[in-house]
mmCIF file of C-alpha atoms in Angstrom:
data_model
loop_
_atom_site.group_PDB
_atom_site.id
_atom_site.type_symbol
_atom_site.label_atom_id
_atom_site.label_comp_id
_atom_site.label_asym_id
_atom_site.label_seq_id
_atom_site.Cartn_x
_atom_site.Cartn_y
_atom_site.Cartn_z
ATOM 1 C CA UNK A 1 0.000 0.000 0.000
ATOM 2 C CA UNK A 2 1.386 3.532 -0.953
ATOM 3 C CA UNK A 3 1.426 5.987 1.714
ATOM 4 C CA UNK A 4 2.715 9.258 2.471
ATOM 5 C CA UNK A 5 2.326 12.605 4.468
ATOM 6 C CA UNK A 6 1.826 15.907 3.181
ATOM 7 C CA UNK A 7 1.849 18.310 5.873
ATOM 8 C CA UNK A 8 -1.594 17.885 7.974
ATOM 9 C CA UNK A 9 -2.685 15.194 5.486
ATOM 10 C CA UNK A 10 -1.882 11.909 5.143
ATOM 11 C CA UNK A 11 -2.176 10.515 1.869
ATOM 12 C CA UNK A 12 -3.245 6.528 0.579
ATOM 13 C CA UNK A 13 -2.778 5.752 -2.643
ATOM 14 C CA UNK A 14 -6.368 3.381 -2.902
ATOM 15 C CA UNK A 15 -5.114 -0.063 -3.607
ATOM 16 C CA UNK A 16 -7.279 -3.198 -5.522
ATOM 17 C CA UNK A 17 -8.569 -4.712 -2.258
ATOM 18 C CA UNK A 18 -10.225 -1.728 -0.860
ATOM 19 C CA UNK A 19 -12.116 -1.355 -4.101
ATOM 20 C CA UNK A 20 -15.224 -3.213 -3.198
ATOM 21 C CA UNK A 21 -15.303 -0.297 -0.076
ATOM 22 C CA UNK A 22 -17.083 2.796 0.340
ATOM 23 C CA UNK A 23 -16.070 5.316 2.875
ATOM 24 C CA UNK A 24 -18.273 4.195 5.854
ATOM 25 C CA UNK A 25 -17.388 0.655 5.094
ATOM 26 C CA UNK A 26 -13.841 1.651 5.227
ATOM 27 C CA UNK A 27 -14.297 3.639 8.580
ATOM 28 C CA UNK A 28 -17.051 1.278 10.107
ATOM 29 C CA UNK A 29 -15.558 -2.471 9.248
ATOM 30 C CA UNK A 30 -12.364 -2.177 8.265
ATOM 31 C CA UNK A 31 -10.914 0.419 10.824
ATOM 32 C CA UNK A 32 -13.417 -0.209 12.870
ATOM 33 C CA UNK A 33 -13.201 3.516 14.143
ATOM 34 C CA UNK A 34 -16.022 4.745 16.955
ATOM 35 C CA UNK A 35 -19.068 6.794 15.507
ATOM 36 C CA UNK A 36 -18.324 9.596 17.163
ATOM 37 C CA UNK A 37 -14.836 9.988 15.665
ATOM 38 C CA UNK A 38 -16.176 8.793 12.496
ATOM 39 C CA UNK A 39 -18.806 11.305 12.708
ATOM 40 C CA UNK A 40 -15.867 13.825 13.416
ATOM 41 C CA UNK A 41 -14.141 12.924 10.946
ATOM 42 C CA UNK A 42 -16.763 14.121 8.498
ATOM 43 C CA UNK A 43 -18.304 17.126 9.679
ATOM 44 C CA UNK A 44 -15.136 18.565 10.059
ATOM 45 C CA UNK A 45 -13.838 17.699 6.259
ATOM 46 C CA UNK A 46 -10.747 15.925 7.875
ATOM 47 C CA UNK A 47 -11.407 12.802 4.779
ATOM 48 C CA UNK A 48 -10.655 13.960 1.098
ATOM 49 C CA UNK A 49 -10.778 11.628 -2.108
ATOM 50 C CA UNK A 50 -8.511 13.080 -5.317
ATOM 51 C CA UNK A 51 -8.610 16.671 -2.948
ATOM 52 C CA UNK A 52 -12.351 16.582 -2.936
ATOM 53 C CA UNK A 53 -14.836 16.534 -0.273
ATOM 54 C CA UNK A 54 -16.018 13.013 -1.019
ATOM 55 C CA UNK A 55 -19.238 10.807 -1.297
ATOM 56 C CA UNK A 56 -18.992 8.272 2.012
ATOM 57 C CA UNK A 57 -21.367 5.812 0.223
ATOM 58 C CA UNK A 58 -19.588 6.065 -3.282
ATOM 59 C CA UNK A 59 -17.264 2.651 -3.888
ATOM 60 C CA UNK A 60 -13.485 3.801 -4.072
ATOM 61 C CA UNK A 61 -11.674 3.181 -6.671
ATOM 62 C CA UNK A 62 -8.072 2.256 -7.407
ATOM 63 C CA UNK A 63 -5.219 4.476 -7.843
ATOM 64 C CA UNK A 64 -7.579 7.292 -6.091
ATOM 65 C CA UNK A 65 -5.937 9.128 -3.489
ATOM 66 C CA UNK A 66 -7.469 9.065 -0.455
ATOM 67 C CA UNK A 67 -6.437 11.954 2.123
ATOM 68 C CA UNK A 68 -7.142 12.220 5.853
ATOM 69 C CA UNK A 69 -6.132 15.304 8.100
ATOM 70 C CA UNK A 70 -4.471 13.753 10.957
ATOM 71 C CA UNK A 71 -1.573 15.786 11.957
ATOM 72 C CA UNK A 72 -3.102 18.705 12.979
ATOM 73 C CA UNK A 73 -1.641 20.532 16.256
ATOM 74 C CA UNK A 74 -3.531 19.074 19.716
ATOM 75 C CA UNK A 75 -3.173 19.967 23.420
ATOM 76 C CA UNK A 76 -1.488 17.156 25.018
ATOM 77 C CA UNK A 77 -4.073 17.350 27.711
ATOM 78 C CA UNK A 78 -1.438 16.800 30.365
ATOM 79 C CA UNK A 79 1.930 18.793 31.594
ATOM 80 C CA UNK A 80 4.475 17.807 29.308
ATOM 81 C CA UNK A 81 8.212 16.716 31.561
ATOM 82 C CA UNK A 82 11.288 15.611 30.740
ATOM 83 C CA UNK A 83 12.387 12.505 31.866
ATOM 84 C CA UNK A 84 14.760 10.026 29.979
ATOM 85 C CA UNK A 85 12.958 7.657 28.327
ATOM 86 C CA UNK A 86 14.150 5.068 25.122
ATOM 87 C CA UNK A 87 12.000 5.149 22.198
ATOM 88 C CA UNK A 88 11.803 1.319 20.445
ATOM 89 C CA UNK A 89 9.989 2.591 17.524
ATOM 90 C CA UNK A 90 8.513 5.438 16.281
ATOM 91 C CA UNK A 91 6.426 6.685 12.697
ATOM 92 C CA UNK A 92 3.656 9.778 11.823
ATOM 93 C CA UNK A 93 0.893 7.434 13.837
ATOM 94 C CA UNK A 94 2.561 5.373 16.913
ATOM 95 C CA UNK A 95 5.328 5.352 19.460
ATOM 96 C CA UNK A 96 6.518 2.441 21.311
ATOM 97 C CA UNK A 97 8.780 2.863 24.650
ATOM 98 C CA UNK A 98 11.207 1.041 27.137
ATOM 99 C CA UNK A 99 9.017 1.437 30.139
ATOM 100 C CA UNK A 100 11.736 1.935 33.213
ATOM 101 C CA UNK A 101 11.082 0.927 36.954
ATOM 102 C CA UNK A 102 9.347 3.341 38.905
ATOM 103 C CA UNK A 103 7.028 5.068 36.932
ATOM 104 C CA UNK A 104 3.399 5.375 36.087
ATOM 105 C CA UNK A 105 2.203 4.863 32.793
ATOM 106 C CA UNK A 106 -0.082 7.968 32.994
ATOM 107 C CA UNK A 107 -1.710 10.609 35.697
ATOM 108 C CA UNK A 108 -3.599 8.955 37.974
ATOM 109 C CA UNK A 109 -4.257 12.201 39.704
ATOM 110 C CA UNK A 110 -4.776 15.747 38.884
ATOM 111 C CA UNK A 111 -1.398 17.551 38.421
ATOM 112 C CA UNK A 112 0.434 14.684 38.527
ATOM 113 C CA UNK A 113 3.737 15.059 36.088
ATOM 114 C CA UNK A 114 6.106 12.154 36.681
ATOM 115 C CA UNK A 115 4.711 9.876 34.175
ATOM 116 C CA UNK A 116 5.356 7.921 31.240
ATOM 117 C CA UNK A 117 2.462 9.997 29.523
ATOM 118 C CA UNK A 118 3.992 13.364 30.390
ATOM 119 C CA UNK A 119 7.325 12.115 29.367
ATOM 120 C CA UNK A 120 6.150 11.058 26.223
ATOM 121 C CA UNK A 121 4.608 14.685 25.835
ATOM 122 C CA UNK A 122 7.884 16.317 26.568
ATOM 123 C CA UNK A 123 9.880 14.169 23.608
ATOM 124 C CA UNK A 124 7.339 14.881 20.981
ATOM 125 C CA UNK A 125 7.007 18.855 22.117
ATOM 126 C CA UNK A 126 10.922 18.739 21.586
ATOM 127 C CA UNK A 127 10.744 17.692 18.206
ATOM 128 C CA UNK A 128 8.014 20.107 17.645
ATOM 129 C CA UNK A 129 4.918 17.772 17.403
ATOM 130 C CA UNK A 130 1.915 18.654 19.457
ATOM 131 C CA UNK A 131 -0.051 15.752 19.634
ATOM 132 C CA UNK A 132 -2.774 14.537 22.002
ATOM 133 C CA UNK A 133 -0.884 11.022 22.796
ATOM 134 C CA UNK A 134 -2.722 7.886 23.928
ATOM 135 C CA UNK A 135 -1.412 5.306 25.595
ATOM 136 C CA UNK A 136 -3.104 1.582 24.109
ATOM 137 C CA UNK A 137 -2.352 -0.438 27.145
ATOM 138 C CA UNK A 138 -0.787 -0.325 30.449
ATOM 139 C CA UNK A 139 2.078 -1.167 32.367
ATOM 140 C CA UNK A 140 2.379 -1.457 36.172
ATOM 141 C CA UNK A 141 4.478 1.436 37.866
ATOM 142 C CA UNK A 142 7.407 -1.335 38.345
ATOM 143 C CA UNK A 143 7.017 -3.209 35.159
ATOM 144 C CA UNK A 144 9.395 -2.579 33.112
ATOM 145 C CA UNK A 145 9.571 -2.594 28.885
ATOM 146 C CA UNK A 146 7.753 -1.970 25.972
ATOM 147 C CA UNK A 147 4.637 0.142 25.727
ATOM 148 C CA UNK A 148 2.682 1.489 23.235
ATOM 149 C CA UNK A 149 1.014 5.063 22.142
ATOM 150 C CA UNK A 150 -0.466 6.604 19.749
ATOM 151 C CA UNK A 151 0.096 10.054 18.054
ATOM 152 C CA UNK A 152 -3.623 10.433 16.762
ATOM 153 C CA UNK A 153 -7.554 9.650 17.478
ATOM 154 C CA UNK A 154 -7.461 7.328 14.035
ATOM 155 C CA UNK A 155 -4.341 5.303 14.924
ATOM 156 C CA UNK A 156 -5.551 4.630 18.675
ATOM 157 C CA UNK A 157 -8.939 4.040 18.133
ATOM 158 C CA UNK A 158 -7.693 0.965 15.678
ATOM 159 C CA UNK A 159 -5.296 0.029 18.147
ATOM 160 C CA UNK A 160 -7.577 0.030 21.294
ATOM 161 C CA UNK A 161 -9.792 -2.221 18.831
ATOM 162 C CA UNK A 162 -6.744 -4.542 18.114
ATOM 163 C CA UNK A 163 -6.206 -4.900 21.430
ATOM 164 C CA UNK A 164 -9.647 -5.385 22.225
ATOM 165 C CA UNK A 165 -9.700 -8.541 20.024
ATOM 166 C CA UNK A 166 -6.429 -9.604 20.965
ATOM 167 C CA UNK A 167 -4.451 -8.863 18.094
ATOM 168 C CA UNK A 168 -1.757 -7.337 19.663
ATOM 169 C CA UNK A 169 0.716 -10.003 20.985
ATOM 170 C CA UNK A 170 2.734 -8.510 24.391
ATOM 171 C CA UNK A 171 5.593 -11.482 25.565
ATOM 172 C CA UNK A 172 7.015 -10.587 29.222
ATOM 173 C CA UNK A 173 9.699 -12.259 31.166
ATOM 174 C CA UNK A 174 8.693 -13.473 34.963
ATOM 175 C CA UNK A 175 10.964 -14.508 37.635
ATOM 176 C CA UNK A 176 8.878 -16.798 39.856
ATOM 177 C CA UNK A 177 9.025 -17.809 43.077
ATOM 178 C CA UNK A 178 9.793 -21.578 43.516
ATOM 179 C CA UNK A 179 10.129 -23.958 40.936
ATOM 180 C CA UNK A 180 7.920 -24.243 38.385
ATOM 181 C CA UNK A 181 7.903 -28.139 37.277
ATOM 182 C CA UNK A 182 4.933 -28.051 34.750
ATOM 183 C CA UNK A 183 7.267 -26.654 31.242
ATOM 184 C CA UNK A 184 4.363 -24.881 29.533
ATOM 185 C CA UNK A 185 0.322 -24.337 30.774
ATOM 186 C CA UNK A 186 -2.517 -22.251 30.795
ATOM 187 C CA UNK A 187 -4.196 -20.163 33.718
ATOM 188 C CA UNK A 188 -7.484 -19.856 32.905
ATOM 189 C CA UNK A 189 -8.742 -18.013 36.130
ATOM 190 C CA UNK A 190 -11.119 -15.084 36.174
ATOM 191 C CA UNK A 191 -9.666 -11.894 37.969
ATOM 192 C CA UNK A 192 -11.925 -9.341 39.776
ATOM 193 C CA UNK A 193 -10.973 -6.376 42.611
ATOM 194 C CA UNK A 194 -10.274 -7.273 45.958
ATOM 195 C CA UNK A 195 -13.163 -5.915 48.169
ATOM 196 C CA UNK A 196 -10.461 -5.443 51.304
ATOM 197 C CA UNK A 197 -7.534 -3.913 49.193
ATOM 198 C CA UNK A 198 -7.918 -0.714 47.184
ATOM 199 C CA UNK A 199 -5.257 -1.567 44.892
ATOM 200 C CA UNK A 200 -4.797 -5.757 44.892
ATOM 201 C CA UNK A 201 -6.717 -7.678 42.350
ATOM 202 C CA UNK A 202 -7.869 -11.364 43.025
ATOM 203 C CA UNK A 203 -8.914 -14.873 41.204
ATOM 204 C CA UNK A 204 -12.737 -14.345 41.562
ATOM 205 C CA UNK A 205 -15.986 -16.232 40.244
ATOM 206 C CA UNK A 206 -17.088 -13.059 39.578
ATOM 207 C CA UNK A 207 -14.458 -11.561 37.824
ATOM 208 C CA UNK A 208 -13.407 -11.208 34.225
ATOM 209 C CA UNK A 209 -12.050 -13.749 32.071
ATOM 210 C CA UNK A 210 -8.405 -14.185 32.064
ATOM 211 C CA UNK A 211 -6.086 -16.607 30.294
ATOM 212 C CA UNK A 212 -2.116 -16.115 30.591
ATOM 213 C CA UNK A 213 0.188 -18.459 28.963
ATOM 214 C CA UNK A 214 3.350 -19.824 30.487
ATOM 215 C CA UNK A 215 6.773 -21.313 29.023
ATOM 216 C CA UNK A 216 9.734 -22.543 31.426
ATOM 217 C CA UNK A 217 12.900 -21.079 30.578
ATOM 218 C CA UNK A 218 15.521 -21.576 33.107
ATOM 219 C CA UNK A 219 15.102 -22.827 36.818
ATOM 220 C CA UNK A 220 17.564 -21.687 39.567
ATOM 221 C CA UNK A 221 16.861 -24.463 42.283
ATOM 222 C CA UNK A 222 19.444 -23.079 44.275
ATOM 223 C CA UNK A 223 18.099 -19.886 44.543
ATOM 224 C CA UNK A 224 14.019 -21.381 44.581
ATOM 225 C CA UNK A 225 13.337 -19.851 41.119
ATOM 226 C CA UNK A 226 11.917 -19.652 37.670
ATOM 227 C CA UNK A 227 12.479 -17.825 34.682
ATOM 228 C CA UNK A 228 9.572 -17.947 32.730
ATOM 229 C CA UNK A 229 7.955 -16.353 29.391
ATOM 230 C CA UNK A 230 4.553 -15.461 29.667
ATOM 231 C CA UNK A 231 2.111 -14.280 26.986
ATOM 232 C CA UNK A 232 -1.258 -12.746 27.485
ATOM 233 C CA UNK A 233 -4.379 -14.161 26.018
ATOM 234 C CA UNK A 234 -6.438 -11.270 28.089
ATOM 235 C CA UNK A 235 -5.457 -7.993 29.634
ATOM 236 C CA UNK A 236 -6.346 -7.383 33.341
ATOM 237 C CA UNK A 237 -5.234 -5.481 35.583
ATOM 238 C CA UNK A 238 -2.054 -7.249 37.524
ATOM 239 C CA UNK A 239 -3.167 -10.443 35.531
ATOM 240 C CA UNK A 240 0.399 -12.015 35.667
ATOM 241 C CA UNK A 241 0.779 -11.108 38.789
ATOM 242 C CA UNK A 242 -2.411 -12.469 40.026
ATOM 243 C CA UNK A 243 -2.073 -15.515 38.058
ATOM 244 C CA UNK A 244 1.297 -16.846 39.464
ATOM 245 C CA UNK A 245 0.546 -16.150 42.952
ATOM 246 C CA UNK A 246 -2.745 -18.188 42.954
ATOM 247 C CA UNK A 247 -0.813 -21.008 41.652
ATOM 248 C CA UNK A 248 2.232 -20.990 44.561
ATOM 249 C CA UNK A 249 4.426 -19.073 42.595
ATOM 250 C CA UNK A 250 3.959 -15.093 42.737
ATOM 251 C CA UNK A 251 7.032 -12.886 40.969
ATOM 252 C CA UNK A 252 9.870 -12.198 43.058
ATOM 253 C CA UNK A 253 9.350 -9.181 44.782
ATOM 254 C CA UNK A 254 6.079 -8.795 44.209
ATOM 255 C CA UNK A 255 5.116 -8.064 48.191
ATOM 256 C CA UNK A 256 1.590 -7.367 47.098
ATOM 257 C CA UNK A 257 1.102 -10.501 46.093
ATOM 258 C CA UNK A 258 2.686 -13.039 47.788
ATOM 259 C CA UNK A 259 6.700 -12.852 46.626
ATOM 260 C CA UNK A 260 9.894 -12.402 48.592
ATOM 261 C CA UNK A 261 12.351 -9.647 48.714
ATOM 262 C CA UNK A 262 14.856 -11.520 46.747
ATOM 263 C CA UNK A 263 14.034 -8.807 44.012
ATOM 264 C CA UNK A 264 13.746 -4.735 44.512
ATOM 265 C CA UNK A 265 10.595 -5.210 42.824
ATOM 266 C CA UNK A 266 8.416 -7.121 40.508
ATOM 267 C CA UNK A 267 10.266 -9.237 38.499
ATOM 268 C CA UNK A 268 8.180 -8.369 35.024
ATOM 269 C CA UNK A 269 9.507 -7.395 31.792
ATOM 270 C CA UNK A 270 7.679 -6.957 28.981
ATOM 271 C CA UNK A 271 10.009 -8.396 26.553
ATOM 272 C CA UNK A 272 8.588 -8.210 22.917
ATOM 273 C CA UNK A 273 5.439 -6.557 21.179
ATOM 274 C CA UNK A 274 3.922 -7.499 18.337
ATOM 275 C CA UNK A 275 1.274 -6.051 15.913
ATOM 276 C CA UNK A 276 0.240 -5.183 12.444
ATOM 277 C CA UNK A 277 0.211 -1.338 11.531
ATOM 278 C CA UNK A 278 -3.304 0.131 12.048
ATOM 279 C CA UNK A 279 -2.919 1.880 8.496
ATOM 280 C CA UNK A 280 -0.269 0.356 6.464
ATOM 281 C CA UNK A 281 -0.829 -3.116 7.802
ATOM 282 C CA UNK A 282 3.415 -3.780 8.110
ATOM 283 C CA UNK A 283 4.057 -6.122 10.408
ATOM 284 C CA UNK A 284 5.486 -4.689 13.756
ATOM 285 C CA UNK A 285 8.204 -6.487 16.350
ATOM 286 C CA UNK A 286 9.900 -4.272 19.007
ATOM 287 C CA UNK A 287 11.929 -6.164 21.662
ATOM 288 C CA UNK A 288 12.954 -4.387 25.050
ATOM 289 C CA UNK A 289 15.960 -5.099 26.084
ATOM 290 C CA UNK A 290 16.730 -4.293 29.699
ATOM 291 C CA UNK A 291 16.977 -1.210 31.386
ATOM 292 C CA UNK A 292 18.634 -2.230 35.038
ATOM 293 C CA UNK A 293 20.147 -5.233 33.552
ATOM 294 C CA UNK A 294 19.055 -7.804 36.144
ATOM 295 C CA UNK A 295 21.843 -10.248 37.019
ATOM 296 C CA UNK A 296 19.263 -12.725 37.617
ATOM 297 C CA UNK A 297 18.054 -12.651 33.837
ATOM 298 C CA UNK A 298 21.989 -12.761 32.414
ATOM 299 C CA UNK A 299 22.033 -15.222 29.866
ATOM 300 C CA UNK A 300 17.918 -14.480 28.630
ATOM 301 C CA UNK A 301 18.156 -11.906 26.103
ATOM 302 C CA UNK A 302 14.535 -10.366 25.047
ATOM 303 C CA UNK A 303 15.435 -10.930 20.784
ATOM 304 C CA UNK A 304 15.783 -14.519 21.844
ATOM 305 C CA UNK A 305 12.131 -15.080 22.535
#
């Protein structure tokens, strides 16, 4: 597919596939954008065909150029900060970080500044780009590695439905507590909030569904512990967390739930993210290597996984 920006615009060059496609099907089933931004989209002329204000129910055709104002300037909507933070990728739509220790992904409170989010503001108000970023998933404030954004309402709102339907593959790296003897298996435990704990999560009836994946990598019997790769079939809140504690072996560190202080916190990475490209469709592999280079993990390197 041929793409390219031109200033506020970005342009796509219509190719065969998308000629059995009108504008709303485009928007509506391919994209799968939100009506309102849809809607948006369209009352404010932000979607041109050939330079044109277009027909949305007229089938495109190939070779036509279809143009769609995205890089317009935006308030960030939070305080921009510096902070040093280690950009994995980056293009017009998306931004992908190394996540250090320590740090929230975004505000959880008014004023708050020392986030990834306001970080992330800072880098692209250095380089001039004022963008209303949006972060497509989460990281705990000590999980470390790679997180995504998104520099525009069209890329996220793709993205948020990618991740909605599990299309966006996250890998992490665990250090458990014990030894694991079981090489690969499933938890398949539904996760809901702890009524007596503001912040812990637990295995609940009532809870949301919940599926993590686990792979034995390396056990340190000497030291009572597993290396393991874990890969999310659901995204909950402190799922790998949750998981591994409920089945005797909660991540080293993790006091919250269960783990010793071998660790000086959670022993999480997450290693490797995966995805196709909400407009160009290019496959998309950014691996995180390690910030505080745990000795415990020398030997596991993330672009081995």
């Amino acid at each position: 597919m041929q793409t390219a920006r031109k200033g506020d615009w970005y342009e796509i060059s219509i190719p065969a596939e998308w000629t059995t496609y009108t504008l709303e099907i485009l928007f509506r089933d391919v994209w799968k954008a939100p009506k309102k931004l849809t809607h948006l989209f369209r009352m404010e002329k932000r979607v041109q065909v050939n330079g044109h204000v277009p027909d949305w129910t007229k089938r495109l055709a190939q070779g036509e150029k279809l143009q769609l104002k995205l890089f317009q300037e935006e308030e960030f909507g939070l305080i921009p900060r510096f902070q040093d933070i280690h950009v994995l990728y980056e293009d017009d739509h998306l931004i992908v970080f190394n996540k250090p220790a320590g740090i929230d992904t975004h505000p959880n409170e008014q004023n708050q500044t020392n986030t990834l989010a306001n970080a992330a503001a800072y880098y692209l108000q250095a380089k001039g780009e004022f963008r209303h970023i949006r972060h497509i998933h989460r990281l705990d404030r000590d999980t470390t590695g790679a997180i995504l954004f998104a520099k525009n309402a069209l890329a996220g709102s793709i993205m948020d439905k990618m991740l909605e339907e599990r299309n966006i593959k996250r890998t992490y790296l665990a250090l458990a507590t014990g030894v694991i003897k079981q090489k690969k298996g499933i938890i398949d435990k539904p996760i809901g909030r702890d009524r007596h704990h503001a912040t812990r999560r637990r295995v609940s009836t009532g809870g949301q569904k919940a599926v993590t994946h686990y792979e034995v990598l390396k056990s340190f019997k000497k030291d009572n512990l597993t290396l393991i790769k874990c890969t999310l079939g659901t995204g909950r809140t402190h799922q790998i967390r949750v998981h591994l504690s409920t089945i005797g072996h909660p991540l080293a560190g993790d006091l919250l739930y269960g783990g010793t202080a071998v660790f000086k916190r959670q022993a999480l990475h997450a290693a490797k993210l995966e995805f196709s490209h909400p407009l160009t469709k290019e496959t998309i592999i950014c691996i995180a290597p390690f910030l505080d280079n745990p000795p415990i993990f020398q030997g596991i390197e993330p672009d081995s996984l």
